[in-house]
Amino acid sequence: MTTEQFVQLWQCFGTVVRAHQEHLDDLDRAIGDGDHGTNLTRGLGKMQDLWKDPIDTERNLADLSKKVGMTLLSTVGGASGALWGSALVKAAPVLPSASACDDETLVLWIETFVSNIEERGKAQVGDKTMVDVMRPAVNWLKASTQEGSARLPVLRELARQWSEDTKDLQARRGRASYLGARSIGHVDPGSFSSALWWACVDRVLGG
Ligand code: ADP
Ligand code: MG
């Protein structure tokens, strides 16, 4: 991954989240407070300011992960902002202070921020959160990278399916958990936005 691809990844995420803002809010309205699409759109929109910064011409990956995380922390709000933001800040040192990294480092970075999300949110697979997409996706990526055959378009489809699968689960973390069994029958909004993120990984890094 190069710094250019890093920037493209977050620009892509901003674009697709904006395109799905209403749907994400609708999902969150069913089992939360209806702000997930609005929250993410606000933070990812604000992030565009980062790419205009002239000081940022000498970008390095570690710095970018930290800046993106800090921007999400301060602008997204809600549980998702705190989780994405702090995880990206904490994962920044995994990336080199250089303008590119190899695939192994890229996977390690993603795995580190997913682990940070799990730690901070105390959520596991099956709890009906973004972890239900992020964890299996990074495990799949890791395994297929080791085999030397990361087929990102396949992963993109799997991520959508994993998000869809959260419908049958009862929420055990976050706002939706207050609903108990009534949370069953609805897709978790954070899992849906996570699947959008993996679609961008495919679009930007899929070759
Ligand atoms: P809020 O719930 O504060 O309004 P958002 O609506 O922006 O925040 O985000 C909700 C999403 O955050 C949920 O759909 C879920 O995927 C994710 N989430 C909430 N709590 C946790 C947690 N403890 N661990 C992991 N993900 C969580
Ligand atoms: Mg919400």
Short mmCIF file of C-alpha atoms and ligand atoms in Angstrom, two decimals:
data_model
loop_
_atom_site.label_atom_id
_atom_site.label_comp_id
_atom_site.label_asym_id
_atom_site.label_seq_id
_atom_site.Cartn_x
_atom_site.Cartn_y
_atom_site.Cartn_z
CA MET A 1 0.00 0.00 0.00
CA THR A 2 1.24 3.45 -0.88
CA THR A 3 0.27 6.72 0.80
CA GLU A 4 -1.71 7.53 -2.33
CA GLN A 5 -3.72 4.31 -1.99
CA PHE A 6 -4.19 5.01 1.71
CA VAL A 7 -5.76 8.37 0.88
CA GLN A 8 -7.87 6.79 -1.90
CA LEU A 9 -9.12 4.15 0.53
CA TRP A 10 -10.57 6.75 2.90
CA GLN A 11 -11.86 8.91 0.07
CA CYS A 12 -13.65 5.86 -1.32
CA PHE A 13 -15.10 5.06 2.11
CA GLY A 14 -16.34 8.65 2.39
CA THR A 15 -18.01 8.44 -1.02
CA VAL A 16 -19.76 5.10 -0.52
CA VAL A 17 -20.87 5.93 3.02
CA ARG A 18 -22.39 9.17 1.75
CA ALA A 19 -24.19 7.22 -0.97
CA HIS A 20 -25.58 4.83 1.68
CA GLN A 21 -26.13 7.43 4.41
CA GLU A 22 -29.91 7.08 4.48
CA HIS A 23 -29.79 3.31 4.44
CA LEU A 24 -27.29 3.30 7.32
CA ASP A 25 -29.48 5.71 9.30
CA ASP A 26 -32.52 3.51 8.59
CA LEU A 27 -30.70 0.42 9.85
CA ASP A 28 -29.67 2.31 12.97
CA ARG A 29 -33.23 3.67 13.42
CA ALA A 30 -34.51 0.09 13.68
CA ILE A 31 -32.21 -0.99 16.52
CA GLY A 32 -30.40 2.17 17.65
CA ASP A 33 -30.81 5.94 17.45
CA GLY A 34 -30.76 6.47 13.69
CA ASP A 35 -27.51 8.39 13.38
CA HIS A 36 -24.93 5.90 12.09
CA GLY A 37 -24.93 7.09 8.46
CA THR A 38 -25.03 10.74 9.50
CA ASN A 39 -22.21 10.22 12.03
CA LEU A 40 -19.88 8.53 9.57
CA THR A 41 -20.69 10.89 6.71
CA ARG A 42 -19.85 13.87 8.91
CA GLY A 43 -16.49 12.43 10.01
CA LEU A 44 -15.44 11.14 6.61
CA GLY A 45 -16.47 14.46 5.03
CA LYS A 46 -14.34 16.34 7.54
CA MET A 47 -11.48 14.02 6.66
CA GLN A 48 -11.35 15.51 3.17
CA ASP A 49 -9.75 18.58 4.80
CA LEU A 50 -6.73 16.44 5.67
CA TRP A 51 -5.93 15.83 2.03
CA LYS A 52 -5.94 19.56 1.27
CA ASP A 53 -3.30 20.30 3.89
CA PRO A 54 -0.11 21.44 2.12
CA ILE A 55 2.05 20.20 5.03
CA ASP A 56 0.78 16.78 4.14
CA THR A 57 2.80 16.63 0.94
CA GLU A 58 5.47 14.65 2.77
CA ARG A 59 3.07 12.01 3.90
CA ASN A 60 3.97 8.79 5.59
CA LEU A 61 1.68 5.89 6.38
CA ALA A 62 2.11 5.85 10.16
CA ASP A 63 1.25 9.55 10.33
CA LEU A 64 -1.76 9.12 8.08
CA SER A 65 -3.26 6.33 10.17
CA LYS A 66 -2.91 8.51 13.25
CA LYS A 67 -4.43 11.55 11.56
CA VAL A 68 -7.33 9.62 10.10
CA GLY A 69 -8.00 8.06 13.52
CA MET A 70 -7.86 11.40 15.31
CA THR A 71 -10.22 12.95 12.78
CA LEU A 72 -12.73 10.11 13.21
CA LEU A 73 -12.41 10.33 17.00
CA SER A 74 -13.16 14.05 17.07
CA THR A 75 -15.84 14.24 14.37
CA VAL A 76 -17.85 11.01 14.03
CA GLY A 77 -19.25 10.80 17.55
CA GLY A 78 -21.19 7.78 18.74
CA ALA A 79 -19.76 4.40 19.54
CA SER A 80 -18.52 3.83 16.01
CA GLY A 81 -16.41 7.01 15.96
CA ALA A 82 -14.67 6.14 19.20
CA LEU A 83 -14.05 2.57 18.07
CA TRP A 84 -12.79 3.29 14.54
CA GLY A 85 -10.85 6.37 15.67
CA SER A 86 -8.97 5.01 18.64
CA ALA A 87 -8.25 1.74 16.84
CA LEU A 88 -6.61 3.56 13.93
CA VAL A 89 -4.55 5.79 16.22
CA LYS A 90 -3.35 2.78 18.19
CA ALA A 91 -2.57 0.78 15.04
CA ALA A 92 -0.53 3.59 13.46
CA PRO A 93 2.88 2.41 14.77
CA VAL A 94 2.46 -0.85 12.85
CA LEU A 95 2.83 1.12 9.62
CA PRO A 96 6.25 2.47 8.60
CA SER A 97 7.12 6.17 8.58
CA ALA A 98 7.49 5.76 4.86
CA SER A 99 5.41 6.23 1.73
CA ALA A 100 4.73 2.53 1.13
CA CYS A 101 4.46 -0.81 2.90
CA ASP A 102 4.34 -4.44 1.78
CA ASP A 103 1.21 -6.62 1.86
CA GLU A 104 2.19 -8.35 5.09
CA THR A 105 2.43 -5.02 6.90
CA LEU A 106 -0.88 -3.92 5.41
CA VAL A 107 -2.59 -7.04 6.75
CA LEU A 108 -0.92 -6.60 10.14
CA TRP A 109 -2.17 -3.01 10.30
CA ILE A 110 -5.75 -4.09 9.57
CA GLU A 111 -5.49 -6.94 12.05
CA THR A 112 -4.17 -4.60 14.73
CA PHE A 113 -6.95 -2.11 14.36
CA VAL A 114 -9.57 -4.87 14.32
CA SER A 115 -8.08 -6.27 17.56
CA ASN A 116 -8.18 -2.78 19.05
CA ILE A 117 -11.87 -2.48 18.15
CA GLU A 118 -12.58 -5.82 19.82
CA GLU A 119 -10.61 -4.86 22.92
CA ARG A 120 -12.13 -1.46 23.39
CA GLY A 121 -15.68 -2.49 22.52
CA LYS A 122 -15.39 -5.85 24.29
CA ALA A 123 -17.27 -7.38 21.38
CA GLN A 124 -16.75 -10.79 19.83
CA VAL A 125 -18.04 -12.39 16.67
CA GLY A 126 -21.74 -13.17 17.25
CA ASP A 127 -22.46 -10.04 19.33
CA LYS A 128 -24.11 -8.31 16.33
CA THR A 129 -21.61 -5.48 15.83
CA MET A 130 -19.09 -4.35 13.24
CA VAL A 131 -16.81 -7.09 14.60
CA ASP A 132 -19.05 -9.65 12.82
CA VAL A 133 -17.64 -8.34 9.54
CA MET A 134 -14.23 -7.01 10.52
CA ARG A 135 -12.92 -10.12 12.29
CA PRO A 136 -13.80 -12.82 9.71
CA ALA A 137 -12.72 -10.48 6.90
CA VAL A 138 -9.26 -9.86 8.32
CA ASN A 139 -8.84 -13.56 9.13
CA TRP A 140 -9.78 -14.45 5.57
CA LEU A 141 -7.40 -11.81 4.18
CA LYS A 142 -4.57 -13.05 6.36
CA ALA A 143 -5.04 -16.68 5.33
CA SER A 144 -5.32 -15.92 1.64
CA THR A 145 -2.34 -13.51 1.68
CA GLN A 146 -0.22 -16.26 3.25
CA GLU A 147 -1.30 -18.56 0.42
CA GLY A 148 -0.34 -15.77 -1.98
CA SER A 149 -3.82 -15.43 -3.44
CA ALA A 150 -5.77 -12.58 -1.83
CA ARG A 151 -8.90 -12.45 -4.01
CA LEU A 152 -10.37 -9.19 -2.80
CA PRO A 153 -13.55 -9.21 -4.95
CA VAL A 154 -14.48 -12.50 -3.22
CA LEU A 155 -13.82 -10.94 0.17
CA ARG A 156 -16.00 -7.97 -0.72
CA GLU A 157 -18.96 -10.30 -1.36
CA LEU A 158 -18.27 -12.32 1.77
CA ALA A 159 -18.25 -9.12 3.85
CA ARG A 160 -21.71 -8.19 2.51
CA GLN A 161 -22.96 -11.65 3.42
CA TRP A 162 -21.46 -11.52 6.91
CA SER A 163 -23.23 -8.21 7.44
CA GLU A 164 -26.52 -9.72 6.19
CA ASP A 165 -26.02 -12.61 8.61
CA THR A 166 -26.14 -10.24 11.60
CA LYS A 167 -29.89 -10.05 10.97
CA ASP A 168 -30.48 -13.34 12.79
CA LEU A 169 -28.41 -12.39 15.82
CA GLN A 170 -29.41 -10.83 19.11
CA ALA A 171 -27.28 -7.80 19.98
CA ARG A 172 -25.05 -8.18 23.01
CA ARG A 173 -23.06 -4.93 22.69
CA GLY A 174 -23.84 -1.30 22.01
CA ARG A 175 -27.16 0.50 21.94
CA ALA A 176 -28.96 -2.34 20.12
CA SER A 177 -28.32 -4.66 23.08
CA TYR A 178 -30.88 -2.67 25.12
CA LEU A 179 -33.56 -4.13 22.83
CA GLY A 180 -32.74 -7.71 23.77
CA ALA A 181 -34.56 -10.21 21.54
CA ARG A 182 -36.23 -7.34 19.65
CA SER A 183 -32.90 -6.64 17.97
CA ILE A 184 -33.31 -9.92 16.04
CA GLY A 185 -34.47 -9.48 12.45
CA HIS A 186 -32.44 -6.37 11.64
CA VAL A 187 -29.00 -5.97 10.07
CA ASP A 188 -26.48 -4.26 12.34
CA PRO A 189 -25.64 -0.82 10.89
CA GLY A 190 -21.96 -0.97 11.90
CA SER A 191 -21.55 -4.31 10.15
CA PHE A 192 -23.01 -2.79 6.99
CA SER A 193 -20.62 0.20 7.00
CA SER A 194 -17.76 -2.21 7.68
CA ALA A 195 -18.71 -4.17 4.56
CA LEU A 196 -18.58 -0.87 2.64
CA TRP A 197 -15.04 -0.37 3.94
CA TRP A 198 -14.02 -3.79 2.60
CA ALA A 199 -15.57 -2.92 -0.75
CA CYS A 200 -13.17 0.04 -0.82
CA VAL A 201 -10.24 -2.18 0.11
CA ASP A 202 -11.12 -4.22 -2.97
CA ARG A 203 -11.59 -1.16 -5.19
CA VAL A 204 -8.36 0.56 -4.15
CA LEU A 205 -6.02 -2.32 -3.35
CA GLY A 206 -7.51 -5.09 -5.47
CA GLY A 207 -5.12 -4.34 -8.29
P1 ADP B 1 -24.17 4.99 18.58
O1 ADP B 1 -24.65 3.58 18.86
O2 ADP B 1 -23.41 5.56 19.74
O3 ADP B 1 -25.28 5.86 18.09
P2 ADP B 1 -23.33 4.61 15.84
O4 ADP B 1 -24.77 4.61 15.53
O5 ADP B 1 -22.48 5.54 15.04
O6 ADP B 1 -23.09 4.87 17.39
O7 ADP B 1 -22.71 3.15 15.62
C1 ADP B 1 -23.44 2.01 15.97
C2 ADP B 1 -22.62 0.78 15.60
O8 ADP B 1 -21.44 0.71 16.37
C3 ADP B 1 -23.33 -0.52 15.84
O9 ADP B 1 -24.14 -0.86 14.74
C4 ADP B 1 -22.21 -1.52 16.07
O10 ADP B 1 -21.80 -2.14 14.86
C5 ADP B 1 -21.09 -0.64 16.57
N1 ADP B 1 -20.87 -0.86 18.00
C6 ADP B 1 -21.56 -0.35 19.02
N2 ADP B 1 -21.05 -0.77 20.20
C7 ADP B 1 -20.02 -1.60 19.90
C8 ADP B 1 -19.07 -2.37 20.68
N3 ADP B 1 -19.08 -2.37 22.02
N4 ADP B 1 -18.16 -3.08 20.01
C9 ADP B 1 -18.10 -3.09 18.66
N5 ADP B 1 -18.95 -2.38 17.88
C10 ADP B 1 -19.90 -1.66 18.49
MG MG B 2 -26.42 5.35 16.42
#
